[in-house]
Amino acid sequence: SQLATSPLRFIYAGQSSIRKGTPVLLEAWRKAAVPDAELLIVGSWLLAESKLKALSAGVRFIGPVGPERLRELYRESDVFVFPSFFEGFGLVILEAMACGVPVIASERSAGPDVLDESCGRVVRAGDVDQLVETLRWFGSNRDRLPGMKRAARAKAETLTWTNYRRAVAEAVAALI
């Protein structure tokens, strides 16, 4: 629900750490130089203090916030970026999608299971160049965002615990 005149807003939420791929994101952001765009970093900072002091133009560190404020930030954003090197799942991906935010996620998260071209992109963990290209793709395809936002929300609505239990039951039915 950003106005066309406002910057394209990318958001990352979670711990800022090596495992979560934050240094990769910050390097890709600097290299991508997406025009008229900003990156919000939400959550605790577990990297060197010097990195926090040296954030690139357009990057804003918000710090930890409560669930209500996080939902507001998602709704005010255009693209969620989750470049993690390792996740059991990465529930923040679904949280962002439920708020109508398309997602860029690494293949080491739930990204490959929940994202398709209609609502996001999956990138290789640690691949700065691929992340640069993906950030730039979103920067160049702002007109596709309204449709991707609707698709992200619709996809999140299908990913319920009820549907999960049904899928598990169907998968094991032949074994029982």
C-alpha positions as protocol buffer text, in pm:
chain_id: "A"
residue {
  index: 1
  type: SER
  ca { x: 0 y: 0 z: 0 }
}
residue {
  index: 2
  type: GLN
  ca { x: 293 y: 232 z: -68 }
}
residue {
  index: 3
  type: LEU
  ca { x: 222 y: 533 z: -284 }
}
residue {
  index: 4
  type: ALA
  ca { x: 385 y: 526 z: -626 }
}
residue {
  index: 5
  type: THR
  ca { x: 589 y: 834 z: -530 }
}
residue {
  index: 6
  type: SER
  ca { x: 750 y: 678 z: -222 }
}
residue {
  index: 7
  type: PRO
  ca { x: 1070 y: 473 z: -229 }
}
residue {
  index: 8
  type: LEU
  ca { x: 1052 y: 101 z: -298 }
}
residue {
  index: 9
  type: ARG
  ca { x: 1085 y: -47 z: 51 }
}
residue {
  index: 10
  type: PHE
  ca { x: 1266 y: -375 z: 111 }
}
residue {
  index: 11
  type: ILE
  ca { x: 1254 y: -518 z: 463 }
}
residue {
  index: 12
  type: TYR
  ca { x: 1451 y: -784 z: 652 }
}
residue {
  index: 13
  type: ALA
  ca { x: 1329 y: -906 z: 992 }
}
residue {
  index: 14
  type: GLY
  ca { x: 1522 y: -1134 z: 1226 }
}
residue {
  index: 15
  type: GLN
  ca { x: 1860 y: -1140 z: 1394 }
}
residue {
  index: 16
  type: SER
  ca { x: 2126 y: -959 z: 1197 }
}
residue {
  index: 17
  type: SER
  ca { x: 2393 y: -1230 z: 1190 }
}
residue {
  index: 18
  type: ILE
  ca { x: 2624 y: -1425 z: 962 }
}
residue {
  index: 19
  type: ARG
  ca { x: 2393 y: -1731 z: 976 }
}
residue {
  index: 20
  type: LYS
  ca { x: 2097 y: -1520 z: 866 }
}
residue {
  index: 21
  type: GLY
  ca { x: 2297 y: -1387 z: 570 }
}
residue {
  index: 22
  type: THR
  ca { x: 2285 y: -1023 z: 679 }
}
residue {
  index: 23
  type: PRO
  ca { x: 2641 y: -941 z: 556 }
}
residue {
  index: 24
  type: VAL
  ca { x: 2547 y: -1092 z: 216 }
}
residue {
  index: 25
  type: LEU
  ca { x: 2232 y: -877 z: 206 }
}
residue {
  index: 26
  type: LEU
  ca { x: 2422 y: -561 z: 296 }
}
residue {
  index: 27
  type: GLU
  ca { x: 2688 y: -627 z: 29 }
}
residue {
  index: 28
  type: ALA
  ca { x: 2423 y: -708 z: -234 }
}
residue {
  index: 29
  type: TRP
  ca { x: 2228 y: -394 z: -139 }
}
residue {
  index: 30
  type: ARG
  ca { x: 2536 y: -176 z: -185 }
}
residue {
  index: 31
  type: LYS
  ca { x: 2618 y: -336 z: -522 }
}
residue {
  index: 32
  type: ALA
  ca { x: 2258 y: -336 z: -650 }
}
residue {
  index: 33
  type: ALA
  ca { x: 2219 y: 40 z: -599 }
}
residue {
  index: 34
  type: VAL
  ca { x: 1844 y: 14 z: -670 }
}
residue {
  index: 35
  type: PRO
  ca { x: 1724 y: 368 z: -747 }
}
residue {
  index: 36
  type: ASP
  ca { x: 1466 y: 525 z: -516 }
}
residue {
  index: 37
  type: ALA
  ca { x: 1469 y: 232 z: -273 }
}
residue {
  index: 38
  type: GLU
  ca { x: 1534 y: 170 z: 94 }
}
residue {
  index: 39
  type: LEU
  ca { x: 1613 y: -132 z: 310 }
}
residue {
  index: 40
  type: LEU
  ca { x: 1483 y: -166 z: 665 }
}
residue {
  index: 41
  type: ILE
  ca { x: 1669 y: -403 z: 900 }
}
residue {
  index: 42
  type: VAL
  ca { x: 1443 y: -508 z: 1187 }
}
residue {
  index: 43
  type: GLY
  ca { x: 1561 y: -716 z: 1484 }
}
residue {
  index: 44
  type: SER
  ca { x: 1863 y: -760 z: 1706 }
}
residue {
  index: 45
  type: TRP
  ca { x: 2212 y: -676 z: 1575 }
}
residue {
  index: 46
  type: LEU
  ca { x: 2459 y: -963 z: 1634 }
}
residue {
  index: 47
  type: LEU
  ca { x: 2729 y: -843 z: 1393 }
}
residue {
  index: 48
  type: ALA
  ca { x: 3025 y: -615 z: 1464 }
}
residue {
  index: 49
  type: GLU
  ca { x: 2929 y: -267 z: 1582 }
}
residue {
  index: 50
  type: SER
  ca { x: 3150 y: -124 z: 1305 }
}
residue {
  index: 51
  type: LYS
  ca { x: 2920 y: -278 z: 1043 }
}
residue {
  index: 52
  type: LEU
  ca { x: 2622 y: -103 z: 1201 }
}
residue {
  index: 53
  type: LYS
  ca { x: 2804 y: 231 z: 1186 }
}
residue {
  index: 54
  type: ALA
  ca { x: 2895 y: 175 z: 819 }
}
residue {
  index: 55
  type: LEU
  ca { x: 2552 y: 97 z: 670 }
}
residue {
  index: 56
  type: SER
  ca { x: 2513 y: 193 z: 304 }
}
residue {
  index: 57
  type: ALA
  ca { x: 2289 y: 472 z: 183 }
}
residue {
  index: 58
  type: GLY
  ca { x: 1924 y: 378 z: 200 }
}
residue {
  index: 59
  type: VAL
  ca { x: 1968 y: 124 z: 482 }
}
residue {
  index: 60
  type: ARG
  ca { x: 1789 y: 192 z: 810 }
}
residue {
  index: 61
  type: PHE
  ca { x: 1844 y: -21 z: 1120 }
}
residue {
  index: 62
  type: ILE
  ca { x: 1522 y: -31 z: 1322 }
}
residue {
  index: 63
  type: GLY
  ca { x: 1620 y: -278 z: 1596 }
}
residue {
  index: 64
  type: PRO
  ca { x: 1386 y: -519 z: 1775 }
}
residue {
  index: 65
  type: VAL
  ca { x: 1012 y: -442 z: 1767 }
}
residue {
  index: 66
  type: GLY
  ca { x: 699 y: -612 z: 1900 }
}
residue {
  index: 67
  type: PRO
  ca { x: 463 y: -818 z: 1681 }
}
residue {
  index: 68
  type: GLU
  ca { x: 216 y: -530 z: 1621 }
}
residue {
  index: 69
  type: ARG
  ca { x: 487 y: -291 z: 1501 }
}
residue {
  index: 70
  type: LEU
  ca { x: 642 y: -566 z: 1287 }
}
residue {
  index: 71
  type: ARG
  ca { x: 308 y: -623 z: 1112 }
}
residue {
  index: 72
  type: GLU
  ca { x: 284 y: -248 z: 1049 }
}
residue {
  index: 73
  type: LEU
  ca { x: 635 y: -243 z: 902 }
}
residue {
  index: 74
  type: TYR
  ca { x: 551 y: -541 z: 678 }
}
residue {
  index: 75
  type: ARG
  ca { x: 235 y: -367 z: 555 }
}
residue {
  index: 76
  type: GLU
  ca { x: 435 y: -50 z: 480 }
}
residue {
  index: 77
  type: SER
  ca { x: 694 y: -251 z: 282 }
}
residue {
  index: 78
  type: ASP
  ca { x: 708 y: -381 z: -74 }
}
residue {
  index: 79
  type: VAL
  ca { x: 947 y: -679 z: -63 }
}
residue {
  index: 80
  type: PHE
  ca { x: 1069 y: -901 z: 223 }
}
residue {
  index: 81
  type: VAL
  ca { x: 1428 y: -1026 z: 190 }
}
residue {
  index: 82
  type: PHE
  ca { x: 1543 y: -1337 z: 379 }
}
residue {
  index: 83
  type: PRO
  ca { x: 1893 y: -1450 z: 268 }
}
residue {
  index: 84
  type: SER
  ca { x: 1950 y: -1704 z: 548 }
}
residue {
  index: 85
  type: PHE
  ca { x: 2218 y: -1973 z: 526 }
}
residue {
  index: 86
  type: PHE
  ca { x: 2023 y: -2210 z: 750 }
}
residue {
  index: 87
  type: GLU
  ca { x: 1663 y: -2223 z: 869 }
}
residue {
  index: 88
  type: GLY
  ca { x: 1440 y: -2497 z: 999 }
}
residue {
  index: 89
  type: PHE
  ca { x: 1159 y: -2317 z: 818 }
}
residue {
  index: 90
  type: GLY
  ca { x: 1166 y: -1939 z: 853 }
}
residue {
  index: 91
  type: LEU
  ca { x: 819 y: -1845 z: 975 }
}
residue {
  index: 92
  type: VAL
  ca { x: 889 y: -1477 z: 901 }
}
residue {
  index: 93
  type: ILE
  ca { x: 847 y: -1566 z: 532 }
}
residue {
  index: 94
  type: LEU
  ca { x: 482 y: -1660 z: 593 }
}
residue {
  index: 95
  type: GLU
  ca { x: 431 y: -1365 z: 827 }
}
residue {
  index: 96
  type: ALA
  ca { x: 543 y: -1126 z: 552 }
}
residue {
  index: 97
  type: MET
  ca { x: 330 y: -1303 z: 289 }
}
residue {
  index: 98
  type: ALA
  ca { x: 26 y: -1292 z: 520 }
}
residue {
  index: 99
  type: CYS
  ca { x: 75 y: -912 z: 530 }
}
residue {
  index: 100
  type: GLY
  ca { x: 75 y: -909 z: 149 }
}
residue {
  index: 101
  type: VAL
  ca { x: 451 y: -877 z: 96 }
}
residue {
  index: 102
  type: PRO
  ca { x: 629 y: -1069 z: -182 }
}
residue {
  index: 103
  type: VAL
  ca { x: 945 y: -1246 z: -65 }
}
residue {
  index: 104
  type: ILE
  ca { x: 1304 y: -1301 z: -177 }
}
residue {
  index: 105
  type: ALA
  ca { x: 1431 y: -1600 z: 24 }
}
residue {
  index: 106
  type: SER
  ca { x: 1730 y: -1830 z: 11 }
}
residue {
  index: 107
  type: GLU
  ca { x: 1688 y: -2193 z: -86 }
}
residue {
  index: 108
  type: ARG
  ca { x: 1799 y: -2284 z: 268 }
}
residue {
  index: 109
  type: SER
  ca { x: 1462 y: -2177 z: 409 }
}
residue {
  index: 110
  type: ALA
  ca { x: 1095 y: -2252 z: 346 }
}
residue {
  index: 111
  type: GLY
  ca { x: 1130 y: -2037 z: 32 }
}
residue {
  index: 112
  type: PRO
  ca { x: 1136 y: -2326 z: -219 }
}
residue {
  index: 113
  type: ASP
  ca { x: 828 y: -2480 z: -55 }
}
residue {
  index: 114
  type: VAL
  ca { x: 610 y: -2169 z: -43 }
}
residue {
  index: 115
  type: LEU
  ca { x: 730 y: -1929 z: -313 }
}
residue {
  index: 116
  type: ASP
  ca { x: 668 y: -1926 z: -685 }
}
residue {
  index: 117
  type: GLU
  ca { x: 714 y: -1658 z: -952 }
}
residue {
  index: 118
  type: SER
  ca { x: 375 y: -1505 z: -867 }
}
residue {
  index: 119
  type: CYS
  ca { x: 473 y: -1407 z: -513 }
}
residue {
  index: 120
  type: GLY
  ca { x: 851 y: -1407 z: -483 }
}
residue {
  index: 121
  type: ARG
  ca { x: 1192 y: -1538 z: -580 }
}
residue {
  index: 122
  type: VAL
  ca { x: 1428 y: -1800 z: -438 }
}
residue {
  index: 123
  type: VAL
  ca { x: 1802 y: -1728 z: -444 }
}
residue {
  index: 124
  type: ARG
  ca { x: 2107 y: -1936 z: -353 }
}
residue {
  index: 125
  type: ALA
  ca { x: 2233 y: -1865 z: 0 }
}
residue {
  index: 126
  type: GLY
  ca { x: 2553 y: -1661 z: -9 }
}
residue {
  index: 127
  type: ASP
  ca { x: 2523 y: -1576 z: -381 }
}
residue {
  index: 128
  type: VAL
  ca { x: 2573 y: -1199 z: -372 }
}
residue {
  index: 129
  type: ASP
  ca { x: 2547 y: -1158 z: -750 }
}
residue {
  index: 130
  type: GLN
  ca { x: 2217 y: -1345 z: -774 }
}
residue {
  index: 131
  type: LEU
  ca { x: 2077 y: -1139 z: -487 }
}
residue {
  index: 132
  type: VAL
  ca { x: 2196 y: -818 z: -659 }
}
residue {
  index: 133
  type: GLU
  ca { x: 2013 y: -922 z: -978 }
}
residue {
  index: 134
  type: THR
  ca { x: 1698 y: -1011 z: -781 }
}
residue {
  index: 135
  type: LEU
  ca { x: 1694 y: -680 z: -592 }
}
residue {
  index: 136
  type: ARG
  ca { x: 1738 y: -500 z: -924 }
}
residue {
  index: 137
  type: TRP
  ca { x: 1457 y: -709 z: -1081 }
}
residue {
  index: 138
  type: PHE
  ca { x: 1215 y: -583 z: -816 }
}
residue {
  index: 139
  type: GLY
  ca { x: 1347 y: -229 z: -868 }
}
residue {
  index: 140
  type: SER
  ca { x: 1275 y: -255 z: -1241 }
}
residue {
  index: 141
  type: ASN
  ca { x: 937 y: -428 z: -1207 }
}
residue {
  index: 142
  type: ARG
  ca { x: 755 y: -209 z: -957 }
}
residue {
  index: 143
  type: ASP
  ca { x: 442 y: -230 z: -1173 }
}
residue {
  index: 144
  type: ARG
  ca { x: 423 y: -604 z: -1096 }
}
residue {
  index: 145
  type: LEU
  ca { x: 422 y: -551 z: -720 }
}
residue {
  index: 146
  type: PRO
  ca { x: 46 y: -501 z: -668 }
}
residue {
  index: 147
  type: GLY
  ca { x: -23 y: -841 z: -829 }
}
residue {
  index: 148
  type: MET
  ca { x: 263 y: -1006 z: -638 }
}
residue {
  index: 149
  type: LYS
  ca { x: 133 y: -861 z: -311 }
}
residue {
  index: 150
  type: ARG
  ca { x: -212 y: -1009 z: -376 }
}
residue {
  index: 151
  type: ALA
  ca { x: -55 y: -1344 z: -473 }
}
residue {
  index: 152
  type: ALA
  ca { x: 163 y: -1349 z: -158 }
}
residue {
  index: 153
  type: ARG
  ca { x: -142 y: -1293 z: 63 }
}
residue {
  index: 154
  type: ALA
  ca { x: -349 y: -1554 z: -125 }
}
residue {
  index: 155
  type: LYS
  ca { x: -68 y: -1810 z: -102 }
}
residue {
  index: 156
  type: ALA
  ca { x: -24 y: -1747 z: 273 }
}
residue {
  index: 157
  type: GLU
  ca { x: -397 y: -1807 z: 322 }
}
residue {
  index: 158
  type: THR
  ca { x: -357 y: -2161 z: 180 }
}
residue {
  index: 159
  type: LEU
  ca { x: -71 y: -2243 z: 420 }
}
residue {
  index: 160
  type: THR
  ca { x: -277 y: -2320 z: 728 }
}
residue {
  index: 161
  type: TRP
  ca { x: -224 y: -2582 z: 998 }
}
residue {
  index: 162
  type: THR
  ca { x: -547 y: -2750 z: 883 }
}
residue {
  index: 163
  type: ASN
  ca { x: -413 y: -2787 z: 528 }
}
residue {
  index: 164
  type: TYR
  ca { x: -77 y: -2905 z: 663 }
}
residue {
  index: 165
  type: ARG
  ca { x: -243 y: -3176 z: 875 }
}
residue {
  index: 166
  type: ARG
  ca { x: -455 y: -3283 z: 575 }
}
residue {
  index: 167
  type: ALA
  ca { x: -142 y: -3311 z: 357 }
}
residue {
  index: 168
  type: VAL
  ca { x: 39 y: -3517 z: 622 }
}
residue {
  index: 169
  type: ALA
  ca { x: -264 y: -3744 z: 667 }
}
residue {
  index: 170
  type: GLU
  ca { x: -287 y: -3800 z: 290 }
}
residue {
  index: 171
  type: ALA
  ca { x: 88 y: -3866 z: 268 }
}
residue {
  index: 172
  type: VAL
  ca { x: 86 y: -4133 z: 538 }
}
residue {
  index: 173
  type: ALA
  ca { x: -257 y: -4287 z: 461 }
}
residue {
  index: 174
  type: ALA
  ca { x: -108 y: -4564 z: 249 }
}
residue {
  index: 175
  type: LEU
  ca { x: 136 y: -4653 z: 529 }
}
residue {
  index: 176
  type: ILE
  ca { x: -123 y: -4692 z: 804 }
}
